[in-house]
Structure formats: structure tokens, C-alpha cells
Amino acid sequence: MEAHLHMWLSLLVRWSHFIVGIAWIGASFYFNWLENHLRRQNQPDDTAGDLWAIHGGGFYYLKKFSVAPAELPASLHWFKWEAYATWLSGMALLIIVFYWNAQTYMLNPEVSGVTSTTAIAIGILSLLTSWIVYDLLCCSKLSKQEGLLAGFIFAWFVILAWALSTWLSGRAAYIHVGAAIGTIMVANVFRVIIPAQKDLVAAVSQKRTPDASKGQGALQRSKHNNYLTLPVLFIMISSHYPATYNHPQNWLVLLLFSLAAIAVRHYFNIRHLPGFRAWPLIPALLLLIGLVIVTAPVTVQISQDRTSAAIVQIGEIQTVIEQRCSQCHSAAPSFQGFTSAPLGIELDSQEKLLQHAEKVYQAVVLTRTMPLANLTQMTDRERSLVASWYEGLRAQHR
């Protein structure tokens, strides 16, 4: 019952996280689109731009003031709770999925020998440290040189991704880089963007000139959030793709994919401008093609004591699978925290093993992501046996 309740808690929190995350990122995308499509010519002094749109069977007219209206409206809509709810639900999900089962999801004995408690402490510290480093950079003189500032911020994430990949499992390293980015984004909203907006509202109410520096700082943080959205979205789905997080240089894969994502985001930011504006897609495409190539599975060397792949019988492989995999991948898992086989892959019979042979080969031999954290201590010889058996199956069907 505990595992069943844990599964539903994880499902509901993940679902909530997706809902509020879509609301936050969707609002960010919309307002960025709106800013880029405002009609700015021949406007009154108090107007920065306006826009006509049609949606849902009706016309909309939107106007942006140069600074603020002379009088505040009775009802003013704020966009902040989407950000706060995304971070809170994300942190809850981090605790439920990764910290609750730290031994399974946070550790990789092949990477380091840290304990579950140490791994959790490293994860939490990475979030706090990332915000402190980022905020100090933005408050320094570097804030006047946006290109150089962006370079230093990216350099921090290079260090963070590399460090986490040397202490934690690939999945945990990726998710904590994403959580660090998310923490920076929501802290930007909470500590910089919303206070600047509150100061603007107060200035209009008090008939005084708003503090321009606060508005400039908020705009800079908003730009940063804009470019960080697509790397975060990749990290959210990366756990489904072990070729990325389980690569020997997984930190570099993450950073290169993030650069491609930033380039794609930049294209969306500038595509409304005149001239050829699709150029950011070229380096993005080249980076992604490069990642496809470097993450391709390597040729597996079959053990020399196996002169023929075909001599490895399914019964021998079934014994290995029962010892190393069936605790989770069975109709009734015995491993703590599982109520059903992950991804529906049940391996507790020879028929099911044959049905999922290719997936077993990929997870056990090519990506070596299974067993999780190698908790069941599958040996290299056993992985070689699986490789030999699978090659034998392929030979039979040629």
C-alpha cells in the first residue's frame, strides 16, 4: 500500500508540475511574442505599441504604455503564481522521486561512493549555490556587459554540470542542473521582477517617477529566464533518454544540447525582424547532429570465452534476469517502491524476455542504465552474456 500511495503521490505532483509549468512558460512565450509584434510606428507619446489579434472567434486589442497609465485600473492582473507554483511542485517532485528513493535514483557506485544523505546534501547545496553565484554575477559590473555576463553564467553551469556528474548518477545530475536553473528563474521573479513591478505600481499611485534601474534589472532577468526555458524543458524529458544522461561525458552532452536549445530560443526571439533571421537554427542543427553521432552506441565486444553467440541459451539469460532484473521487472515487483514493472516491461518469463529482448539489450549492454544504480550488482560477464544471446537472436532472424 505504501508503494501504491507513493506512485499516486508522484503522479499527481508531476501532473500538477506540468500544468503550472505550461502556464508559466506559456505566459513567458506569449508575452515575448507580444513584445516582438507590437506596432510601434505613429504612436502617441504615452504608448510604446499596440496590437490587434483574433482568437477564439473574437478580436482583441492590446496596448503597451511607454511607462504607465495616468491612473491605475481597478483590476490589475499579475503573472507570478504560475512561477511560484511551478517551483514548489518541482521541489515536491524532486523530494518524492529522487530524495525519497535516493539509493535508487541519486547514486551510481561506478561514479562515486557517496552515501544517500551526502548525495541529497549535494543536490540541495547545488540549488542554493547556483542562485548565489548567479545573483552576484548579475549585481556585479558584468551586468553592464550582457554578452560577458552570459558567458560567466554559462561557465558556472559548465562547472555545476561537471561536478554533479562526478558525484551523482546521470539522471540525478541532470535533474539538479534543471532544478538549479528553475530556482534561478523563480528567484528572478520573486526577488527582482515582481519587486520592480510593485515599485512601478507604487510610483504611479504616488505620482512619482519610477526607479529606472529596477525596471532595467527586471528586464535583464526576464531575458535570462526567456533563454533558460528550453534547456529546462529538455532536462524535464531527459530521463526518458539514457543515451544522454548515461553517456560517459553526460555533462558535456547536457551543455551542448542546452546551447542548441538557447540558439532555438534566440531564433524565436528575432524571427520577426527583417532579413535572414533563421541563422541561429544552423548552429543548433549542427550541434544536435553532432550529439546524435557522439551518443551513438559503440560496438560491444563479446567475451572471448564465447566463440559463438548462438550457444548462449535463453535459460541461461533467464537466470541472470531473475537475479538482477526481475525484482522490478515482473508482474508483482518485490523491490521496494514499485507497484508495477517500470514502463510495463515484465521479464519474469522466457516469453516476455523474448518480447523485450531489444530493450533489454539496449538498457543492459549499450547504455548500461539497468539495473538502476546497479543495485543488484550485475557483472560485466553477465552483460556480455546478454550481448552474446542477443547477437545470437539477431543471427537467427537474418
mmCIF file of C-alpha atoms in Angstrom:
data_model
loop_
_atom_site.group_PDB
_atom_site.id
_atom_site.type_symbol
_atom_site.label_atom_id
_atom_site.label_comp_id
_atom_site.label_asym_id
_atom_site.label_seq_id
_atom_site.Cartn_x
_atom_site.Cartn_y
_atom_site.Cartn_z
ATOM 1 C CA MET A 1 0.000 0.000 0.000
ATOM 2 C CA GLU A 2 2.868 2.413 0.764
ATOM 3 C CA ALA A 3 4.339 1.901 -2.711
ATOM 4 C CA HIS A 4 0.894 2.365 -4.278
ATOM 5 C CA LEU A 5 0.331 5.638 -2.427
ATOM 6 C CA HIS A 6 3.819 6.805 -3.349
ATOM 7 C CA MET A 7 3.087 6.118 -7.015
ATOM 8 C CA TRP A 8 -0.116 8.171 -6.924
ATOM 9 C CA LEU A 9 1.550 10.981 -4.988
ATOM 10 C CA SER A 10 4.301 11.103 -7.601
ATOM 11 C CA LEU A 11 1.756 11.047 -10.438
ATOM 12 C CA LEU A 12 -0.406 13.847 -9.034
ATOM 13 C CA VAL A 13 2.517 16.109 -8.151
ATOM 14 C CA ARG A 14 4.110 15.518 -11.568
ATOM 15 C CA TRP A 15 0.798 16.299 -13.263
ATOM 16 C CA SER A 16 0.428 19.488 -11.230
ATOM 17 C CA HIS A 17 4.018 20.450 -12.051
ATOM 18 C CA PHE A 18 3.338 20.074 -15.768
ATOM 19 C CA ILE A 19 0.126 22.115 -15.563
ATOM 20 C CA VAL A 20 1.611 25.102 -13.761
ATOM 21 C CA GLY A 21 4.865 24.804 -15.739
ATOM 22 C CA ILE A 22 2.945 25.041 -19.003
ATOM 23 C CA ALA A 23 1.085 28.074 -17.628
ATOM 24 C CA TRP A 24 4.346 29.811 -16.631
ATOM 25 C CA ILE A 25 6.316 29.048 -19.778
ATOM 26 C CA GLY A 26 3.264 29.656 -21.947
ATOM 27 C CA ALA A 27 2.826 33.120 -20.451
ATOM 28 C CA SER A 28 6.526 33.811 -20.990
ATOM 29 C CA PHE A 29 6.319 32.734 -24.628
ATOM 30 C CA TYR A 30 3.161 34.751 -25.218
ATOM 31 C CA PHE A 31 4.448 37.998 -23.742
ATOM 32 C CA ASN A 32 7.711 37.617 -25.636
ATOM 33 C CA TRP A 33 5.718 37.146 -28.863
ATOM 34 C CA LEU A 34 3.550 40.106 -27.933
ATOM 35 C CA GLU A 35 6.545 42.361 -27.331
ATOM 36 C CA ASN A 36 8.063 41.393 -30.676
ATOM 37 C CA HIS A 37 4.867 42.047 -32.654
ATOM 38 C CA LEU A 38 3.727 45.394 -31.237
ATOM 39 C CA ARG A 39 3.057 48.075 -33.832
ATOM 40 C CA ARG A 40 5.350 50.893 -32.715
ATOM 41 C CA GLN A 41 5.027 53.402 -35.562
ATOM 42 C CA ASN A 42 2.935 56.575 -35.279
ATOM 43 C CA GLN A 43 2.030 56.068 -31.628
ATOM 44 C CA PRO A 44 1.072 58.729 -29.041
ATOM 45 C CA ASP A 45 3.752 59.744 -26.553
ATOM 46 C CA ASP A 46 2.275 57.584 -23.804
ATOM 47 C CA THR A 47 2.131 54.442 -25.973
ATOM 48 C CA ALA A 48 5.010 52.070 -26.697
ATOM 49 C CA GLY A 49 2.987 49.990 -29.145
ATOM 50 C CA ASP A 50 -0.312 48.259 -29.831
ATOM 51 C CA LEU A 51 -1.540 45.092 -31.495
ATOM 52 C CA TRP A 52 -4.718 43.675 -32.959
ATOM 53 C CA ALA A 53 -5.303 39.918 -32.751
ATOM 54 C CA ILE A 54 -8.048 37.402 -33.360
ATOM 55 C CA HIS A 55 -8.560 34.245 -31.342
ATOM 56 C CA GLY A 56 -11.450 32.063 -30.286
ATOM 57 C CA GLY A 57 -13.909 33.776 -32.577
ATOM 58 C CA GLY A 58 -13.246 37.306 -31.336
ATOM 59 C CA PHE A 59 -10.999 40.357 -31.835
ATOM 60 C CA TYR A 60 -8.554 41.606 -29.211
ATOM 61 C CA TYR A 61 -6.848 44.986 -28.969
ATOM 62 C CA LEU A 62 -3.774 45.274 -26.782
ATOM 63 C CA LYS A 63 -1.827 48.408 -25.907
ATOM 64 C CA LYS A 64 1.501 48.814 -24.114
ATOM 65 C CA PHE A 65 2.164 52.084 -22.303
ATOM 66 C CA SER A 66 5.556 53.738 -22.630
ATOM 67 C CA VAL A 67 5.818 53.803 -18.825
ATOM 68 C CA ALA A 68 2.438 53.578 -17.104
ATOM 69 C CA PRO A 69 -1.120 54.898 -17.426
ATOM 70 C CA ALA A 70 -2.063 58.124 -15.699
ATOM 71 C CA GLU A 71 -4.481 56.211 -13.479
ATOM 72 C CA LEU A 72 -4.276 52.594 -12.394
ATOM 73 C CA PRO A 73 -7.195 50.327 -13.343
ATOM 74 C CA ALA A 74 -9.370 48.831 -10.636
ATOM 75 C CA SER A 75 -8.266 45.331 -11.610
ATOM 76 C CA LEU A 76 -4.621 44.630 -12.468
ATOM 77 C CA HIS A 77 -3.525 41.097 -13.364
ATOM 78 C CA TRP A 78 -0.156 39.842 -12.114
ATOM 79 C CA PHE A 79 1.793 36.894 -13.531
ATOM 80 C CA LYS A 80 3.693 35.368 -10.642
ATOM 81 C CA TRP A 81 1.809 32.459 -9.123
ATOM 82 C CA GLU A 82 2.496 30.298 -12.172
ATOM 83 C CA ALA A 83 6.224 30.660 -11.464
ATOM 84 C CA TYR A 84 5.918 30.033 -7.726
ATOM 85 C CA ALA A 85 3.649 27.016 -8.178
ATOM 86 C CA THR A 86 5.996 25.530 -10.778
ATOM 87 C CA TRP A 87 8.977 25.740 -8.432
ATOM 88 C CA LEU A 88 7.074 24.454 -5.386
ATOM 89 C CA SER A 89 5.615 21.495 -7.271
ATOM 90 C CA GLY A 90 9.015 20.815 -8.856
ATOM 91 C CA MET A 91 10.711 20.726 -5.469
ATOM 92 C CA ALA A 92 7.989 18.415 -4.151
ATOM 93 C CA LEU A 93 8.550 16.128 -7.126
ATOM 94 C CA LEU A 94 12.312 16.201 -6.556
ATOM 95 C CA ILE A 95 11.771 15.060 -2.974
ATOM 96 C CA ILE A 96 9.194 12.393 -3.835
ATOM 97 C CA VAL A 97 11.042 10.845 -6.763
ATOM 98 C CA PHE A 98 14.739 11.395 -6.062
ATOM 99 C CA TYR A 99 15.212 12.065 -2.342
ATOM 100 C CA TRP A 100 12.627 9.524 -1.182
ATOM 101 C CA ASN A 101 14.419 6.826 -3.213
ATOM 102 C CA ALA A 102 17.896 8.322 -3.101
ATOM 103 C CA GLN A 103 19.707 4.977 -3.155
ATOM 104 C CA THR A 104 17.938 4.058 -6.382
ATOM 105 C CA TYR A 105 17.915 7.349 -8.276
ATOM 106 C CA MET A 106 20.663 9.530 -6.784
ATOM 107 C CA LEU A 107 23.589 7.125 -6.562
ATOM 108 C CA ASN A 108 25.845 5.437 -9.065
ATOM 109 C CA PRO A 109 28.606 3.330 -7.459
ATOM 110 C CA GLU A 110 30.520 3.401 -10.740
ATOM 111 C CA VAL A 111 30.757 7.196 -10.466
ATOM 112 C CA SER A 112 31.369 7.828 -6.762
ATOM 113 C CA GLY A 113 30.958 6.263 -3.347
ATOM 114 C CA VAL A 114 28.866 8.990 -1.701
ATOM 115 C CA THR A 115 26.032 7.999 0.604
ATOM 116 C CA SER A 116 22.367 8.820 0.059
ATOM 117 C CA THR A 117 22.496 11.575 2.697
ATOM 118 C CA THR A 118 25.572 13.120 1.112
ATOM 119 C CA ALA A 119 24.007 12.947 -2.356
ATOM 120 C CA ILE A 120 20.881 14.756 -1.130
ATOM 121 C CA ALA A 121 23.020 17.398 0.598
ATOM 122 C CA ILE A 122 24.996 17.927 -2.626
ATOM 123 C CA GLY A 123 21.750 18.319 -4.566
ATOM 124 C CA ILE A 124 20.291 20.927 -2.194
ATOM 125 C CA LEU A 125 23.595 22.794 -1.975
ATOM 126 C CA SER A 126 23.771 22.971 -5.779
ATOM 127 C CA LEU A 127 20.456 24.860 -5.872
ATOM 128 C CA LEU A 128 21.431 27.396 -3.220
ATOM 129 C CA THR A 129 24.933 27.923 -4.601
ATOM 130 C CA SER A 130 23.656 28.424 -8.141
ATOM 131 C CA TRP A 131 21.348 31.258 -7.111
ATOM 132 C CA ILE A 132 24.055 32.953 -5.027
ATOM 133 C CA VAL A 133 26.637 32.770 -7.826
ATOM 134 C CA TYR A 134 24.145 33.920 -10.458
ATOM 135 C CA ASP A 135 22.816 36.815 -8.370
ATOM 136 C CA LEU A 136 26.313 38.014 -7.510
ATOM 137 C CA LEU A 137 27.236 37.992 -11.197
ATOM 138 C CA CYS A 138 24.107 39.959 -12.124
ATOM 139 C CA CYS A 139 24.733 42.511 -9.363
ATOM 140 C CA SER A 140 28.364 43.000 -10.375
ATOM 141 C CA LYS A 141 29.801 45.309 -13.020
ATOM 142 C CA LEU A 142 29.353 42.476 -15.507
ATOM 143 C CA SER A 143 25.657 43.367 -15.659
ATOM 144 C CA LYS A 144 26.599 46.261 -17.968
ATOM 145 C CA GLN A 145 28.122 43.840 -20.492
ATOM 146 C CA GLU A 146 25.397 41.336 -21.301
ATOM 147 C CA GLY A 147 27.496 39.095 -23.560
ATOM 148 C CA LEU A 148 30.256 38.724 -20.985
ATOM 149 C CA LEU A 149 27.696 38.194 -18.217
ATOM 150 C CA ALA A 150 26.019 35.424 -20.210
ATOM 151 C CA GLY A 151 29.423 33.806 -20.718
ATOM 152 C CA PHE A 152 30.149 33.753 -16.979
ATOM 153 C CA ILE A 153 26.681 32.386 -16.199
ATOM 154 C CA PHE A 154 27.151 29.601 -18.737
ATOM 155 C CA ALA A 155 30.628 28.897 -17.307
ATOM 156 C CA TRP A 156 29.035 28.353 -13.906
ATOM 157 C CA PHE A 157 26.670 25.781 -15.347
ATOM 158 C CA VAL A 158 29.611 24.056 -17.034
ATOM 159 C CA ILE A 159 31.255 23.696 -13.628
ATOM 160 C CA LEU A 160 27.996 22.640 -11.975
ATOM 161 C CA ALA A 161 27.143 20.001 -14.586
ATOM 162 C CA TRP A 162 30.646 18.543 -14.463
ATOM 163 C CA ALA A 163 30.769 18.492 -10.652
ATOM 164 C CA LEU A 164 27.336 16.892 -10.237
ATOM 165 C CA SER A 165 28.165 14.241 -12.840
ATOM 166 C CA THR A 166 31.220 13.215 -10.796
ATOM 167 C CA TRP A 167 29.184 12.743 -7.599
ATOM 168 C CA LEU A 168 25.682 11.688 -8.619
ATOM 169 C CA SER A 169 24.001 9.394 -11.110
ATOM 170 C CA GLY A 170 23.481 10.820 -14.578
ATOM 171 C CA ARG A 171 19.731 11.251 -14.057
ATOM 172 C CA ALA A 172 20.236 12.976 -10.710
ATOM 173 C CA ALA A 173 22.942 15.252 -12.126
ATOM 174 C CA TYR A 174 20.690 16.338 -14.993
ATOM 175 C CA ILE A 175 17.628 16.921 -12.827
ATOM 176 C CA HIS A 176 19.624 19.015 -10.345
ATOM 177 C CA VAL A 177 21.056 21.204 -13.085
ATOM 178 C CA GLY A 178 17.443 21.702 -14.209
ATOM 179 C CA ALA A 179 16.333 22.392 -10.646
ATOM 180 C CA ALA A 180 19.166 24.916 -10.250
ATOM 181 C CA ILE A 181 18.041 26.714 -13.416
ATOM 182 C CA GLY A 182 14.438 26.629 -12.215
ATOM 183 C CA THR A 183 15.478 28.036 -8.843
ATOM 184 C CA ILE A 184 17.275 30.914 -10.547
ATOM 185 C CA MET A 185 14.255 31.608 -12.752
ATOM 186 C CA VAL A 186 11.726 31.695 -9.921
ATOM 187 C CA ALA A 187 14.077 33.684 -7.688
ATOM 188 C CA ASN A 188 14.372 36.215 -10.512
ATOM 189 C CA VAL A 189 10.590 36.550 -10.465
ATOM 190 C CA PHE A 190 10.299 36.681 -6.667
ATOM 191 C CA ARG A 191 13.276 38.889 -5.811
ATOM 192 C CA VAL A 192 13.732 41.132 -8.865
ATOM 193 C CA ILE A 193 10.904 41.145 -11.419
ATOM 194 C CA ILE A 194 7.881 41.359 -9.101
ATOM 195 C CA PRO A 195 9.512 43.933 -6.758
ATOM 196 C CA ALA A 196 10.269 46.102 -9.812
ATOM 197 C CA GLN A 197 6.660 45.820 -10.927
ATOM 198 C CA LYS A 198 5.444 46.678 -7.433
ATOM 199 C CA ASP A 199 7.679 49.756 -7.425
ATOM 200 C CA LEU A 200 6.215 50.805 -10.775
ATOM 201 C CA VAL A 201 2.657 50.429 -9.451
ATOM 202 C CA ALA A 202 3.554 52.342 -6.279
ATOM 203 C CA ALA A 203 5.172 55.113 -8.323
ATOM 204 C CA VAL A 204 2.013 55.576 -10.384
ATOM 205 C CA SER A 205 -0.142 55.628 -7.235
ATOM 206 C CA GLN A 206 2.174 58.154 -5.540
ATOM 207 C CA LYS A 207 2.593 60.311 -8.663
ATOM 208 C CA ARG A 208 6.374 59.920 -8.633
ATOM 209 C CA THR A 209 8.924 58.843 -11.232
ATOM 210 C CA PRO A 210 9.618 55.084 -11.125
ATOM 211 C CA ASP A 211 13.153 53.860 -10.347
ATOM 212 C CA ALA A 212 14.508 53.155 -13.844
ATOM 213 C CA SER A 213 17.307 50.895 -12.529
ATOM 214 C CA LYS A 214 14.791 48.467 -11.061
ATOM 215 C CA GLY A 215 12.984 48.210 -14.359
ATOM 216 C CA GLN A 216 16.244 47.637 -16.230
ATOM 217 C CA GLY A 217 17.284 44.940 -13.787
ATOM 218 C CA ALA A 218 13.921 43.224 -14.097
ATOM 219 C CA LEU A 219 14.132 43.325 -17.897
ATOM 220 C CA GLN A 220 17.583 41.712 -17.821
ATOM 221 C CA ARG A 221 16.431 38.916 -15.508
ATOM 222 C CA SER A 222 13.353 38.396 -17.664
ATOM 223 C CA LYS A 223 15.601 37.965 -20.713
ATOM 224 C CA HIS A 224 17.663 35.392 -18.842
ATOM 225 C CA ASN A 225 14.516 33.464 -17.910
ATOM 226 C CA ASN A 226 13.457 33.572 -21.546
ATOM 227 C CA TYR A 227 16.639 31.877 -22.762
ATOM 228 C CA LEU A 228 16.680 29.316 -19.936
ATOM 229 C CA THR A 229 13.231 27.876 -20.694
ATOM 230 C CA LEU A 230 14.186 25.435 -23.460
ATOM 231 C CA PRO A 231 17.184 23.901 -21.629
ATOM 232 C CA VAL A 232 14.870 23.285 -18.659
ATOM 233 C CA LEU A 233 12.265 21.636 -20.892
ATOM 234 C CA PHE A 234 14.939 19.294 -22.285
ATOM 235 C CA ILE A 235 16.050 18.323 -18.796
ATOM 236 C CA MET A 236 12.437 17.592 -17.808
ATOM 237 C CA ILE A 237 12.200 14.903 -20.504
ATOM 238 C CA SER A 238 15.837 13.730 -20.480
ATOM 239 C CA SER A 239 15.215 10.875 -18.029
ATOM 240 C CA HIS A 240 13.458 9.020 -20.868
ATOM 241 C CA TYR A 241 16.623 9.086 -22.990
ATOM 242 C CA PRO A 242 19.549 7.276 -21.315
ATOM 243 C CA ALA A 243 21.827 7.881 -24.297
ATOM 244 C CA THR A 244 22.119 11.449 -22.965
ATOM 245 C CA TYR A 245 22.388 11.198 -19.177
ATOM 246 C CA ASN A 246 24.284 7.891 -19.180
ATOM 247 C CA HIS A 247 26.923 8.936 -21.694
ATOM 248 C CA PRO A 248 30.490 8.890 -20.251
ATOM 249 C CA GLN A 249 30.623 12.659 -20.885
ATOM 250 C CA ASN A 250 26.998 13.294 -19.921
ATOM 251 C CA TRP A 251 27.752 16.780 -18.587
ATOM 252 C CA LEU A 252 29.110 17.798 -21.982
ATOM 253 C CA VAL A 253 26.080 16.310 -23.756
ATOM 254 C CA LEU A 254 23.827 18.389 -21.486
ATOM 255 C CA LEU A 255 25.721 21.597 -22.155
ATOM 256 C CA LEU A 256 25.842 21.121 -25.930
ATOM 257 C CA PHE A 257 22.121 20.338 -26.043
ATOM 258 C CA SER A 258 21.484 23.423 -23.921
ATOM 259 C CA LEU A 259 23.451 25.570 -26.364
ATOM 260 C CA ALA A 260 21.309 24.204 -29.195
ATOM 261 C CA ALA A 261 18.172 24.972 -27.162
ATOM 262 C CA ILE A 262 19.359 28.525 -26.480
ATOM 263 C CA ALA A 263 20.006 29.015 -30.197
ATOM 264 C CA VAL A 264 16.476 27.814 -30.995
ATOM 265 C CA ARG A 265 15.066 30.210 -28.391
ATOM 266 C CA HIS A 266 17.070 33.054 -29.927
ATOM 267 C CA TYR A 267 15.567 32.285 -33.329
ATOM 268 C CA PHE A 268 12.059 32.657 -31.901
ATOM 269 C CA ASN A 269 13.111 35.950 -30.310
ATOM 270 C CA ILE A 270 14.379 37.504 -33.544
ATOM 271 C CA ARG A 271 12.407 35.821 -36.311
ATOM 272 C CA HIS A 272 10.037 38.811 -36.639
ATOM 273 C CA LEU A 273 12.905 41.119 -37.632
ATOM 274 C CA PRO A 274 13.669 41.865 -41.292
ATOM 275 C CA GLY A 275 16.366 39.965 -43.152
ATOM 276 C CA PHE A 276 17.564 36.379 -42.794
ATOM 277 C CA ARG A 277 16.796 35.528 -39.173
ATOM 278 C CA ALA A 278 16.888 31.742 -39.302
ATOM 279 C CA TRP A 279 20.663 31.676 -38.849
ATOM 280 C CA PRO A 280 20.515 30.527 -35.170
ATOM 281 C CA LEU A 281 18.902 27.293 -36.365
ATOM 282 C CA ILE A 282 22.060 26.400 -38.306
ATOM 283 C CA PRO A 283 24.399 26.011 -35.277
ATOM 284 C CA ALA A 284 21.518 24.421 -33.343
ATOM 285 C CA LEU A 285 21.066 21.799 -36.051
ATOM 286 C CA LEU A 286 24.818 21.160 -36.281
ATOM 287 C CA LEU A 287 25.045 20.706 -32.517
ATOM 288 C CA LEU A 288 22.134 18.253 -32.493
ATOM 289 C CA ILE A 289 23.591 16.272 -35.409
ATOM 290 C CA GLY A 290 26.897 16.135 -33.553
ATOM 291 C CA LEU A 291 25.150 14.834 -30.436
ATOM 292 C CA VAL A 292 23.376 12.142 -32.450
ATOM 293 C CA ILE A 293 26.777 10.983 -33.698
ATOM 294 C CA VAL A 294 28.735 11.098 -30.422
ATOM 295 C CA THR A 295 25.985 9.389 -28.405
ATOM 296 C CA ALA A 296 25.620 6.541 -30.899
ATOM 297 C CA PRO A 297 26.074 3.130 -29.236
ATOM 298 C CA VAL A 298 29.551 1.669 -29.511
ATOM 299 C CA THR A 299 30.264 -1.789 -30.830
ATOM 300 C CA VAL A 300 30.055 -4.242 -27.955
ATOM 301 C CA GLN A 301 32.936 -6.660 -27.639
ATOM 302 C CA ILE A 302 31.678 -10.160 -26.912
ATOM 303 C CA SER A 303 33.619 -12.124 -24.285
ATOM 304 C CA GLN A 304 36.394 -14.177 -25.785
ATOM 305 C CA ASP A 305 35.227 -17.279 -23.968
ATOM 306 C CA ARG A 306 32.057 -17.171 -26.096
ATOM 307 C CA THR A 307 33.141 -18.350 -29.561
ATOM 308 C CA SER A 308 29.572 -18.361 -30.865
ATOM 309 C CA ALA A 309 26.756 -16.062 -29.842
ATOM 310 C CA ALA A 310 24.232 -18.746 -30.593
ATOM 311 C CA ILE A 311 25.473 -21.074 -27.848
ATOM 312 C CA VAL A 312 24.110 -18.765 -25.122
ATOM 313 C CA GLN A 313 20.694 -20.227 -24.409
ATOM 314 C CA ILE A 314 17.690 -18.300 -23.171
ATOM 315 C CA GLY A 315 17.551 -20.366 -19.997
ATOM 316 C CA GLU A 316 20.971 -19.099 -19.011
ATOM 317 C CA ILE A 317 19.918 -15.498 -19.689
ATOM 318 C CA GLN A 318 16.661 -16.002 -17.811
ATOM 319 C CA THR A 319 18.660 -16.980 -14.743
ATOM 320 C CA VAL A 320 20.660 -13.748 -14.970
ATOM 321 C CA ILE A 321 17.498 -11.683 -15.466
ATOM 322 C CA GLU A 322 15.792 -13.331 -12.474
ATOM 323 C CA GLN A 323 18.760 -12.497 -10.257
ATOM 324 C CA ARG A 324 19.392 -8.964 -11.483
ATOM 325 C CA CYS A 325 16.220 -7.549 -13.040
ATOM 326 C CA SER A 326 13.030 -9.340 -12.035
ATOM 327 C CA GLN A 327 12.789 -7.661 -8.632
ATOM 328 C CA CYS A 328 11.430 -4.656 -10.535
ATOM 329 C CA HIS A 329 10.525 -6.022 -13.957
ATOM 330 C CA SER A 330 7.849 -8.531 -13.079
ATOM 331 C CA ALA A 331 4.079 -8.680 -12.765
ATOM 332 C CA ALA A 332 4.433 -8.299 -8.990
ATOM 333 C CA PRO A 333 7.696 -6.439 -8.232
ATOM 334 C CA SER A 334 9.393 -7.234 -4.939
ATOM 335 C CA PHE A 335 11.643 -4.166 -4.991
ATOM 336 C CA GLN A 336 10.592 -1.504 -2.501
ATOM 337 C CA GLY A 337 8.744 1.431 -4.068
ATOM 338 C CA PHE A 338 7.497 -0.365 -7.194
ATOM 339 C CA THR A 339 3.912 -1.488 -7.647
ATOM 340 C CA SER A 340 4.248 -2.434 -11.312
ATOM 341 C CA ALA A 341 7.030 -3.096 -13.796
ATOM 342 C CA PRO A 342 8.697 0.147 -14.991
ATOM 343 C CA LEU A 343 7.436 1.063 -18.473
ATOM 344 C CA GLY A 344 5.358 -2.122 -18.392
ATOM 345 C CA ILE A 345 8.418 -4.260 -19.186
ATOM 346 C CA GLU A 346 7.903 -7.584 -17.415
ATOM 347 C CA LEU A 347 10.740 -10.102 -17.651
ATOM 348 C CA ASP A 348 9.545 -12.898 -15.364
ATOM 349 C CA SER A 349 9.124 -15.476 -18.134
ATOM 350 C CA GLN A 350 11.037 -16.552 -21.229
ATOM 351 C CA GLU A 351 8.192 -15.408 -23.485
ATOM 352 C CA LYS A 352 8.268 -11.896 -22.018
ATOM 353 C CA LEU A 353 12.050 -11.821 -22.146
ATOM 354 C CA LEU A 354 11.974 -12.606 -25.870
ATOM 355 C CA GLN A 355 9.294 -9.952 -26.383
ATOM 356 C CA HIS A 356 11.511 -7.281 -24.807
ATOM 357 C CA ALA A 357 14.872 -8.622 -25.986
ATOM 358 C CA GLU A 358 15.915 -5.478 -27.831
ATOM 359 C CA LYS A 359 15.023 -3.196 -24.897
ATOM 360 C CA VAL A 360 16.937 -5.466 -22.514
ATOM 361 C CA TYR A 361 19.969 -5.360 -24.810
ATOM 362 C CA GLN A 362 19.857 -1.563 -25.049
ATOM 363 C CA ALA A 363 19.479 -0.983 -21.298
ATOM 364 C CA VAL A 364 21.845 -3.704 -20.076
ATOM 365 C CA VAL A 365 24.557 -3.669 -22.744
ATOM 366 C CA LEU A 366 24.513 -0.467 -24.783
ATOM 367 C CA THR A 367 23.570 2.242 -22.277
ATOM 368 C CA ARG A 368 24.229 0.184 -19.104
ATOM 369 C CA THR A 369 21.424 2.089 -17.364
ATOM 370 C CA MET A 370 19.943 -1.083 -15.910
ATOM 371 C CA PRO A 371 19.813 -2.285 -13.229
ATOM 372 C CA LEU A 372 19.232 1.130 -11.668
ATOM 373 C CA ALA A 373 22.465 2.237 -9.978
ATOM 374 C CA ASN A 374 23.460 -1.421 -10.487
ATOM 375 C CA LEU A 375 21.943 -2.173 -7.086
ATOM 376 C CA THR A 376 21.744 -5.871 -7.922
ATOM 377 C CA GLN A 377 25.442 -5.932 -8.876
ATOM 378 C CA MET A 378 25.186 -7.193 -12.442
ATOM 379 C CA THR A 379 28.690 -8.154 -13.570
ATOM 380 C CA ASP A 380 30.433 -7.349 -16.828
ATOM 381 C CA ARG A 381 30.427 -11.068 -17.653
ATOM 382 C CA GLU A 382 26.641 -11.163 -17.280
ATOM 383 C CA ARG A 383 26.271 -8.137 -19.528
ATOM 384 C CA SER A 384 28.488 -9.883 -22.049
ATOM 385 C CA LEU A 385 26.262 -12.957 -21.862
ATOM 386 C CA VAL A 386 23.224 -10.808 -22.643
ATOM 387 C CA ALA A 387 25.114 -9.302 -25.583
ATOM 388 C CA SER A 388 26.049 -12.729 -26.913
ATOM 389 C CA TRP A 389 22.494 -14.016 -26.527
ATOM 390 C CA TYR A 390 21.002 -11.019 -28.327
ATOM 391 C CA GLU A 391 23.502 -11.284 -31.172
ATOM 392 C CA GLY A 392 22.511 -14.921 -31.458
ATOM 393 C CA LEU A 393 18.843 -13.970 -31.752
ATOM 394 C CA ARG A 394 19.644 -11.468 -34.475
ATOM 395 C CA ALA A 395 21.699 -14.047 -36.364
ATOM 396 C CA GLN A 396 18.770 -16.453 -36.302
ATOM 397 C CA HIS A 397 16.491 -13.898 -37.955
ATOM 398 C CA ARG A 398 18.860 -12.846 -40.699
#
